[in-house]
CSV table of C-alpha atoms and ligand atoms in Angstrom, one decimal:
chain,number,residue,atom,x,y,z
D,1,MET,CA,-18.4,-12.1,16.7
D,2,ALA,CA,-20.4,-11.0,14.0
D,3,ALA,CA,-17.8,-10.0,11.2
D,4,ASP,CA,-16.5,-12.2,8.9
D,5,ILE,CA,-12.6,-12.0,8.7
D,6,ILE,CA,-11.1,-10.7,5.5
D,7,ASP,CA,-8.0,-12.7,5.3
D,8,GLY,CA,-5.5,-10.7,3.5
D,9,LYS,CA,-2.9,-12.9,4.1
D,10,ALA,CA,-4.6,-15.7,2.1
D,11,PHE,CA,-5.5,-13.3,-0.6
D,12,ALA,CA,-2.0,-11.9,-0.9
D,13,ALA,CA,-0.8,-15.7,-1.2
D,14,THR,CA,-3.0,-16.0,-4.0
D,15,MET,CA,-1.8,-13.3,-5.6
D,16,ARG,CA,1.7,-13.7,-5.3
D,17,GLU,CA,1.2,-17.4,-7.1
D,18,LYS,CA,-0.5,-15.4,-10.0
D,19,VAL,CA,2.3,-12.7,-10.1
D,20,ALA,CA,5.1,-16.1,-10.1
D,21,ASP,CA,3.0,-17.5,-12.8
D,22,HIS,CA,3.4,-14.5,-15.1
D,23,VAL,CA,6.9,-13.9,-14.0
D,24,SER,CA,7.8,-17.9,-15.6
D,25,ARG,CA,5.8,-17.1,-18.5
D,26,LEU,CA,7.6,-13.9,-19.3
D,27,LYS,CA,10.8,-15.9,-18.7
D,28,ALA,CA,10.0,-18.7,-20.9
D,29,ASP,CA,8.2,-16.7,-23.8
D,30,HIS,CA,10.1,-13.6,-24.1
D,31,GLY,CA,13.2,-14.2,-22.0
D,32,ILE,CA,12.5,-11.1,-19.8
D,33,THR,CA,12.9,-11.2,-15.8
D,34,PRO,CA,10.9,-8.4,-14.0
D,35,GLY,CA,13.3,-6.5,-11.8
D,36,LEU,CA,12.5,-4.5,-8.6
D,37,ALA,CA,15.2,-2.1,-7.1
D,38,VAL,CA,14.2,-1.2,-3.5
D,39,VAL,CA,16.2,1.9,-2.1
D,40,LEU,CA,16.8,2.1,1.3
D,41,VAL,CA,18.3,5.7,3.3
D,42,GLY,CA,18.8,5.3,6.9
D,43,GLU,CA,18.2,2.6,9.4
D,44,ASP,CA,14.8,3.3,10.4
D,45,PRO,CA,13.9,0.1,12.0
D,46,ALA,CA,10.3,-0.7,10.5
D,47,SER,CA,11.5,0.4,7.1
D,48,GLN,CA,14.2,-2.4,7.4
D,49,VAL,CA,11.6,-5.2,7.7
D,50,TYR,CA,9.4,-3.7,5.1
D,51,VAL,CA,12.6,-3.7,2.8
D,52,ARG,CA,13.5,-7.3,3.6
D,53,ASN,CA,10.1,-8.6,3.5
D,54,LYS,CA,9.9,-6.9,-0.2
D,55,ARG,CA,13.6,-8.2,-1.3
D,56,LYS,CA,12.2,-12.1,-0.2
D,57,GLN,CA,9.0,-12.1,-2.0
D,58,THR,CA,10.3,-10.3,-5.2
D,59,VAL,CA,12.8,-13.2,-4.9
D,60,GLU,CA,10.2,-16.1,-4.3
D,61,CYS,CA,8.0,-14.9,-7.4
D,62,GLY,CA,11.3,-15.4,-9.9
D,63,MET,CA,11.6,-11.5,-10.0
D,64,GLN,CA,15.3,-9.6,-9.8
D,65,SER,CA,15.4,-7.8,-6.6
D,66,PHE,CA,18.0,-4.9,-6.5
D,67,GLU,CA,18.7,-3.6,-2.9
D,68,HIS,CA,20.4,-0.3,-2.3
D,69,ARG,CA,21.3,0.9,1.1
D,70,LEU,CA,22.6,4.2,1.6
D,71,SER,CA,23.5,5.7,5.3
D,72,PRO,CA,21.7,8.2,6.5
D,73,GLU,CA,24.0,11.2,6.1
D,74,THR,CA,23.9,10.6,2.2
D,75,PRO,CA,23.6,13.6,0.2
D,76,GLU,CA,20.3,14.0,-1.6
D,77,ALA,CA,22.4,14.5,-4.7
D,78,ASP,CA,24.0,11.3,-4.4
D,79,LEU,CA,20.4,9.7,-4.0
D,80,LEU,CA,19.3,11.6,-7.1
D,81,ALA,CA,22.1,10.5,-9.1
D,82,LEU,CA,21.3,6.8,-8.0
D,83,VAL,CA,17.7,7.0,-9.1
D,84,LYS,CA,18.8,8.0,-12.3
D,85,ARG,CA,21.2,5.4,-13.2
D,86,LEU,CA,18.2,2.9,-11.9
D,87,ASN,CA,15.6,4.9,-14.4
D,88,ALA,CA,18.5,4.2,-17.3
D,89,ASP,CA,18.7,0.7,-16.2
D,90,PRO,CA,16.8,-1.8,-18.4
D,91,ALA,CA,17.0,-4.6,-16.1
D,92,VAL,CA,15.0,-2.4,-13.4
D,93,HIS,CA,11.4,-2.0,-14.5
D,94,GLY,CA,10.3,-1.0,-10.9
D,95,ILE,CA,11.9,1.6,-8.6
D,96,LEU,CA,10.8,2.2,-4.8
D,97,VAL,CA,12.5,4.7,-2.5
D,98,GLN,CA,11.2,3.5,1.3
D,99,LEU,CA,9.8,6.3,3.1
D,100,PRO,CA,10.5,7.8,5.1
D,101,LEU,CA,13.3,10.1,4.3
D,102,PRO,CA,15.9,11.5,6.3
D,103,PRO,CA,14.8,15.0,7.4
D,104,HIS,CA,17.5,16.6,4.7
D,105,MET,CA,16.0,15.2,2.0
D,106,ASN,CA,13.2,16.4,0.2
D,107,ALA,CA,10.9,13.1,-0.3
D,108,ASP,CA,9.0,15.0,-3.6
D,109,ALA,CA,12.0,16.1,-5.5
D,110,VAL,CA,13.2,12.2,-5.3
D,111,ILE,CA,10.0,10.8,-5.8
D,112,ASN,CA,9.4,12.9,-8.8
D,113,ALA,CA,12.7,11.8,-10.0
D,114,ILE,CA,11.8,8.3,-10.6
D,115,ASP,CA,10.9,7.6,-14.4
D,116,PRO,CA,6.8,7.2,-13.9
D,117,ALA,CA,6.9,4.2,-15.8
D,118,LYS,CA,9.1,2.9,-13.2
D,119,ASP,CA,7.3,4.1,-10.0
D,120,VAL,CA,5.6,1.1,-8.6
D,121,ASP,CA,4.6,3.1,-5.7
D,122,GLY,CA,2.6,5.1,-7.8
D,123,PHE,CA,3.5,8.5,-6.0
D,124,HIS,CA,5.1,10.3,-8.6
D,125,ILE,CA,3.0,13.5,-9.8
D,126,SER,CA,2.4,12.4,-13.1
D,127,ASN,CA,0.7,8.9,-11.7
D,128,VAL,CA,-1.4,11.1,-9.3
D,129,GLY,CA,-2.6,13.1,-11.8
D,130,LEU,CA,-3.5,10.2,-14.0
D,131,LEU,CA,-5.0,8.2,-11.0
D,132,GLY,CA,-7.1,11.5,-10.2
D,133,THR,CA,-8.5,11.9,-13.9
D,134,GLY,CA,-9.2,8.2,-14.2
D,135,GLN,CA,-6.3,7.4,-16.7
D,136,LYS,CA,-4.4,4.4,-16.5
D,137,SER,CA,-1.7,5.1,-13.9
D,138,MET,CA,0.5,3.2,-11.5
D,139,VAL,CA,-1.9,2.7,-8.7
D,140,PRO,CA,-0.6,3.2,-5.0
D,141,CYS,CA,0.0,-0.4,-3.3
D,142,THR,CA,-1.7,-0.1,-0.3
D,143,PRO,CA,-4.9,1.8,-1.5
D,144,LEU,CA,-5.0,-0.7,-4.7
D,145,GLY,CA,-4.6,-3.7,-2.2
D,146,CYS,CA,-7.4,-2.3,0.2
D,147,LEU,CA,-9.7,-1.8,-3.1
D,148,MET,CA,-9.0,-5.4,-4.1
D,149,MET,CA,-9.9,-6.6,-1.0
D,150,LEU,CA,-13.4,-4.6,-0.8
D,151,ARG,CA,-14.4,-6.0,-4.6
D,152,ASP,CA,-14.0,-9.3,-3.8
D,153,ARG,CA,-15.9,-8.7,-0.7
D,154,LEU,CA,-18.5,-6.4,-1.8
D,155,GLY,CA,-18.6,-7.1,-5.7
D,156,SER,CA,-20.0,-3.8,-6.8
D,157,LEU,CA,-19.0,-0.6,-4.8
D,158,SER,CA,-21.4,1.7,-6.5
D,159,GLY,CA,-23.5,3.9,-4.9
D,160,LEU,CA,-21.9,2.7,-1.3
D,161,ASP,CA,-21.3,5.5,1.0
D,162,ALA,CA,-17.2,5.2,1.9
D,163,VAL,CA,-15.4,7.1,4.4
D,164,VAL,CA,-11.7,7.0,4.3
D,165,ILE,CA,-10.1,8.2,7.8
D,166,GLY,CA,-6.7,10.1,6.9
D,167,ARG,CA,-5.7,12.2,4.2
D,168,SER,CA,-2.2,11.2,3.3
D,169,ASN,CA,-0.7,11.3,-0.2
D,170,ILE,CA,0.5,7.5,0.1
D,171,VAL,CA,-3.0,6.1,1.4
D,172,GLY,CA,-5.9,8.3,2.2
D,173,LYS,CA,-5.9,10.4,-1.0
D,174,PRO,CA,-5.2,7.9,-3.5
D,175,MET,CA,-7.9,5.6,-1.8
D,176,ALA,CA,-10.5,8.2,-2.1
D,177,GLN,CA,-9.8,8.5,-5.8
D,178,LEU,CA,-9.9,4.9,-5.8
D,179,LEU,CA,-13.2,4.6,-4.4
D,180,LEU,CA,-14.3,7.7,-6.2
D,181,GLY,CA,-13.7,5.7,-9.3
D,182,GLU,CA,-15.9,2.9,-8.2
D,183,SER,CA,-18.8,5.2,-8.2
D,184,CYS,CA,-18.6,5.5,-3.9
D,185,THR,CA,-19.9,8.3,-2.5
D,186,VAL,CA,-16.7,9.2,-0.5
D,187,THR,CA,-15.9,11.4,2.7
D,188,ILE,CA,-12.4,12.0,3.4
D,189,ALA,CA,-12.0,12.6,7.3
D,190,HIS,CA,-9.0,13.7,9.0
D,191,SER,CA,-7.6,15.4,11.9
D,192,ARG,CA,-9.6,18.6,11.9
D,193,THR,CA,-13.1,16.5,10.9
D,194,ARG,CA,-15.7,17.7,13.4
D,195,ASP,CA,-17.3,14.7,15.0
D,196,LEU,CA,-15.7,12.2,13.5
D,197,ALA,CA,-18.0,9.5,15.0
D,198,GLU,CA,-21.2,10.8,13.4
D,199,VAL,CA,-19.4,10.7,9.9
D,200,VAL,CA,-18.1,7.0,10.4
D,201,ARG,CA,-21.6,6.0,11.4
D,202,ARG,CA,-23.1,6.8,7.9
D,203,ALA,CA,-20.3,4.6,6.4
D,204,ASP,CA,-21.0,1.2,4.6
D,205,ILE,CA,-17.2,1.1,3.9
D,206,VAL,CA,-14.7,2.6,6.2
D,207,VAL,CA,-10.7,3.0,5.4
D,208,ALA,CA,-8.7,3.8,8.2
D,209,ALA,CA,-5.5,5.0,7.7
D,210,VAL,CA,-4.6,7.2,10.7
D,211,GLY,CA,-1.7,5.5,12.6
D,212,ARG,CA,-3.3,5.7,16.1
D,213,PRO,CA,-3.5,2.6,18.0
D,214,ARG,CA,-7.6,1.2,18.1
D,215,MET,CA,-9.1,4.8,17.5
D,216,VAL,CA,-12.1,3.7,16.1
D,217,PRO,CA,-14.4,1.9,18.6
D,218,GLY,CA,-17.1,-0.4,17.4
D,219,SER,CA,-19.8,2.4,18.6
D,220,TRP,CA,-18.6,4.4,15.1
D,221,ILE,CA,-19.4,1.2,12.8
D,222,LYS,CA,-22.6,1.3,10.9
D,223,PRO,CA,-24.1,-2.4,11.5
D,224,GLY,CA,-22.9,-4.4,8.6
D,225,ALA,CA,-20.3,-2.4,7.2
D,226,THR,CA,-17.2,-3.5,5.9
D,227,VAL,CA,-14.0,-2.1,7.7
D,228,ILE,CA,-10.5,-2.3,6.1
D,229,ASP,CA,-7.7,-1.1,9.1
D,230,VAL,CA,-4.6,0.3,7.4
D,231,GLY,CA,-2.7,1.1,10.8
D,232,ILE,CA,-0.2,-0.6,11.6
D,233,ASN,CA,0.7,0.5,15.5
D,234,ARG,CA,3.2,-0.9,18.0
D,235,ILE,CA,2.1,-1.0,21.2
D,236,ALA,CA,3.7,-2.2,24.7
D,237,VAL,CA,1.7,-5.1,26.4
D,238,PRO,CA,2.7,-4.3,29.7
D,239,GLU,CA,1.8,-7.9,31.2
D,240,THR,CA,4.3,-9.8,29.0
D,241,GLY,CA,6.9,-7.1,28.5
D,242,LYS,CA,6.5,-7.2,25.2
D,243,THR,CA,5.1,-5.4,22.3
D,244,ARG,CA,2.3,-6.0,19.8
D,245,LEU,CA,0.8,-4.9,16.4
D,246,VAL,CA,-2.6,-3.4,16.4
D,247,GLY,CA,-4.5,-1.2,13.7
D,248,ASP,CA,-6.2,1.9,14.1
D,249,VAL,CA,-9.7,-0.1,14.7
D,250,ASP,CA,-10.5,-1.4,17.8
D,251,PHE,CA,-10.8,-5.1,16.3
D,252,ASP,CA,-12.5,-6.5,18.9
D,253,SER,CA,-15.4,-3.9,19.4
D,254,CYS,CA,-15.9,-3.4,15.6
D,255,ALA,CA,-16.0,-6.9,14.9
D,256,GLN,CA,-18.9,-7.1,16.9
D,257,VAL,CA,-20.8,-4.8,14.6
D,258,ALA,CA,-19.1,-4.8,10.9
D,259,GLY,CA,-20.1,-7.2,8.1
D,260,ALA,CA,-16.6,-7.8,7.5
D,261,ILE,CA,-13.1,-6.6,8.9
D,262,THR,CA,-9.6,-6.8,7.8
D,263,PRO,CA,-7.1,-7.9,11.0
D,264,VAL,CA,-3.7,-6.1,11.5
D,265,PRO,CA,-1.7,-8.2,11.1
D,266,GLY,CA,-2.6,-10.5,8.0
D,267,GLY,CA,-4.9,-7.8,6.3
D,268,VAL,CA,-3.9,-5.0,4.5
D,269,GLY,CA,0.0,-5.4,5.1
D,270,PRO,CA,0.7,-8.6,2.9
D,271,MET,CA,-1.6,-7.0,0.2
D,272,THR,CA,0.5,-4.1,0.1
D,273,ILE,CA,3.7,-6.3,-0.9
D,274,ALA,CA,1.5,-8.4,-3.4
D,275,CYS,CA,0.4,-5.5,-5.2
D,276,LEU,CA,4.1,-3.9,-5.5
D,277,LEU,CA,4.8,-7.2,-6.9
D,278,ALA,CA,1.7,-7.0,-9.2
D,279,ASN,CA,2.8,-3.6,-10.3
D,280,THR,CA,6.3,-4.5,-10.9
D,281,VAL,CA,5.1,-7.0,-13.6
D,282,THR,CA,2.8,-4.9,-15.1
D,283,ALA,CA,5.7,-2.3,-15.6
D,284,CYS,CA,7.9,-4.9,-17.1
D,285,CYS,CA,5.1,-5.6,-19.6
D,286,ARG,CA,4.4,-2.2,-20.6
D,287,ALA,CA,8.4,-1.1,-20.8
D,288,ASN,CA,8.6,-4.2,-23.2
D,289,GLY,CA,5.3,-3.4,-25.2
D,290,LEU,CA,3.6,-6.7,-23.8
D,291,PRO,CA,0.1,-7.2,-23.0
D,292,GLU,CA,-0.7,-6.3,-19.4
D,293,PRO,CA,-1.0,-9.3,-17.1
D,294,ASP,CA,-4.5,-10.4,-17.0
D,295,GLY,CA,-6.2,-11.4,-13.8
D,296,LEU,CA,-3.5,-10.4,-11.8
D,297,ILE,CA,-5.3,-7.0,-10.0
D,298,VAL,CA,-9.1,-7.6,-9.9
K,301,LIG,P1,0.3,9.9,8.1
K,301,LIG,O1,0.7,10.3,9.3
K,301,LIG,O2,1.2,10.3,6.7
K,301,LIG,O3,-1.2,10.3,7.8
K,301,LIG,C1,-2.2,10.2,8.9
K,301,LIG,C2,-3.5,10.9,8.6
K,301,LIG,O4,-4.4,10.6,9.6
K,301,LIG,C3,-3.5,12.5,8.2
K,301,LIG,O5,-4.1,13.0,7.0
K,301,LIG,C4,-4.2,13.1,9.3
K,301,LIG,O6,-5.2,14.4,9.0
K,301,LIG,C5,-5.3,12.0,9.8
K,301,LIG,N1,-5.4,11.9,11.5
K,301,LIG,C6,-4.5,12.2,12.6
K,301,LIG,N2,-5.2,12.3,13.6
K,301,LIG,C7,-6.2,11.8,13.4
K,301,LIG,C8,-7.6,11.9,14.3
K,301,LIG,N3,-7.5,12.2,15.4
K,301,LIG,N4,-8.8,11.8,13.5
K,301,LIG,C9,-8.8,11.8,12.0
K,301,LIG,N5,-7.8,11.8,11.4
K,301,LIG,C10,-6.5,11.9,12.1
K,301,LIG,O7,0.0,8.4,7.9
K,301,LIG,P2,-0.1,7.4,6.7
K,301,LIG,O8,1.3,7.1,6.2
K,301,LIG,O9,-1.2,7.6,5.7
K,301,LIG,O10,-0.3,6.0,7.5
K,301,LIG,C11,-1.4,5.7,8.0
K,301,LIG,C12,-1.3,4.3,9.0
K,301,LIG,O11,-1.3,3.5,8.1
K,301,LIG,C13,0.0,4.2,9.8
K,301,LIG,O12,-0.1,3.7,11.1
K,301,LIG,C14,0.8,3.8,9.0
K,301,LIG,O13,1.9,2.9,9.5
K,301,LIG,C15,0.1,2.9,8.4
K,301,LIG,N6,0.2,2.4,6.7
K,301,LIG,C16,0.3,0.9,6.7
K,301,LIG,C17,0.4,0.6,5.2
K,301,LIG,C18,0.5,-1.2,5.2
K,301,LIG,O14,0.5,-1.6,4.0
K,301,LIG,N7,-0.8,-2.0,6.1
K,301,LIG,C19,1.1,1.0,4.5
K,301,LIG,C20,1.3,2.9,4.7
K,301,LIG,C21,0.6,3.0,5.7
């Protein structure tokens, strides 16, 4: 194997220590405890796991966790009323509504009902606009985690060719904005892209956020490129009768060619939650007119 493995799990653990440190200082110096409210509607099994992990890590960092579980039949008006209450609650500094929402709900309307200052997912239209125009915003957690790993690995990203595969609002588009902000030459590839292999072969940085198991083979990767695998796909393992998680990248073949690569699990996933915690501390500091935490997001 040629590539270095980018250890997102270790990176995220270090970040959580810094978050915990900031939280204890906020408590000791200002009597403030950052609070994160997570709203889960329905019983999607993957969402339940994510919400459980978020709660656990929020509490471990010394923050307050407010969890709201609503039945899948909850009327949208009830969810909007809950969001309004959380917006007004001074103990809540961050609000996260776990996606996907049930089909009868308008996710855009719900996300845009969140106070942008508490929108720690960075999905509110105001934060999207601020990010797109290079202004201070709440940055979506998954792309932020990817960017931190890229900076850590590569230092300056200026002038590098970056290809983001996937154009979703929560990963692909904000990832492309962040890379543009770092002065990369950015290509966004998607399901209608012609000759994806050729597009990816030009890239110094590849970020795969598609949701298709192992769709990027090593033969697409430019030698020495840095590969960030956002995909989380559960596949069956016939030999054991069990399942396992794989990314959007074929790890074994890509690791032969890439300079560095994130594993799945243990790459982007842990960084996403660590960035959520960091965003909550940032939101708390901004809400209280305190300086933003130094050295948390690097
Ligand atoms: P999405 O379904 O909203 O978007 C997928 C994108 O992939 C679309 O823009 C589509 O155009 C593109 N696409 C589909 N087929 C393609 C193809 N054949 N070639 C090129 N592009 C294609 O998904 P999403 O929410 O952006 O998530 C993507 C993946 O990342 C999923 O596996 C998801 O589970 C994972 N994810 C992981 C984290 C994390 O913390 N690690 C966070 C969010 C999402």
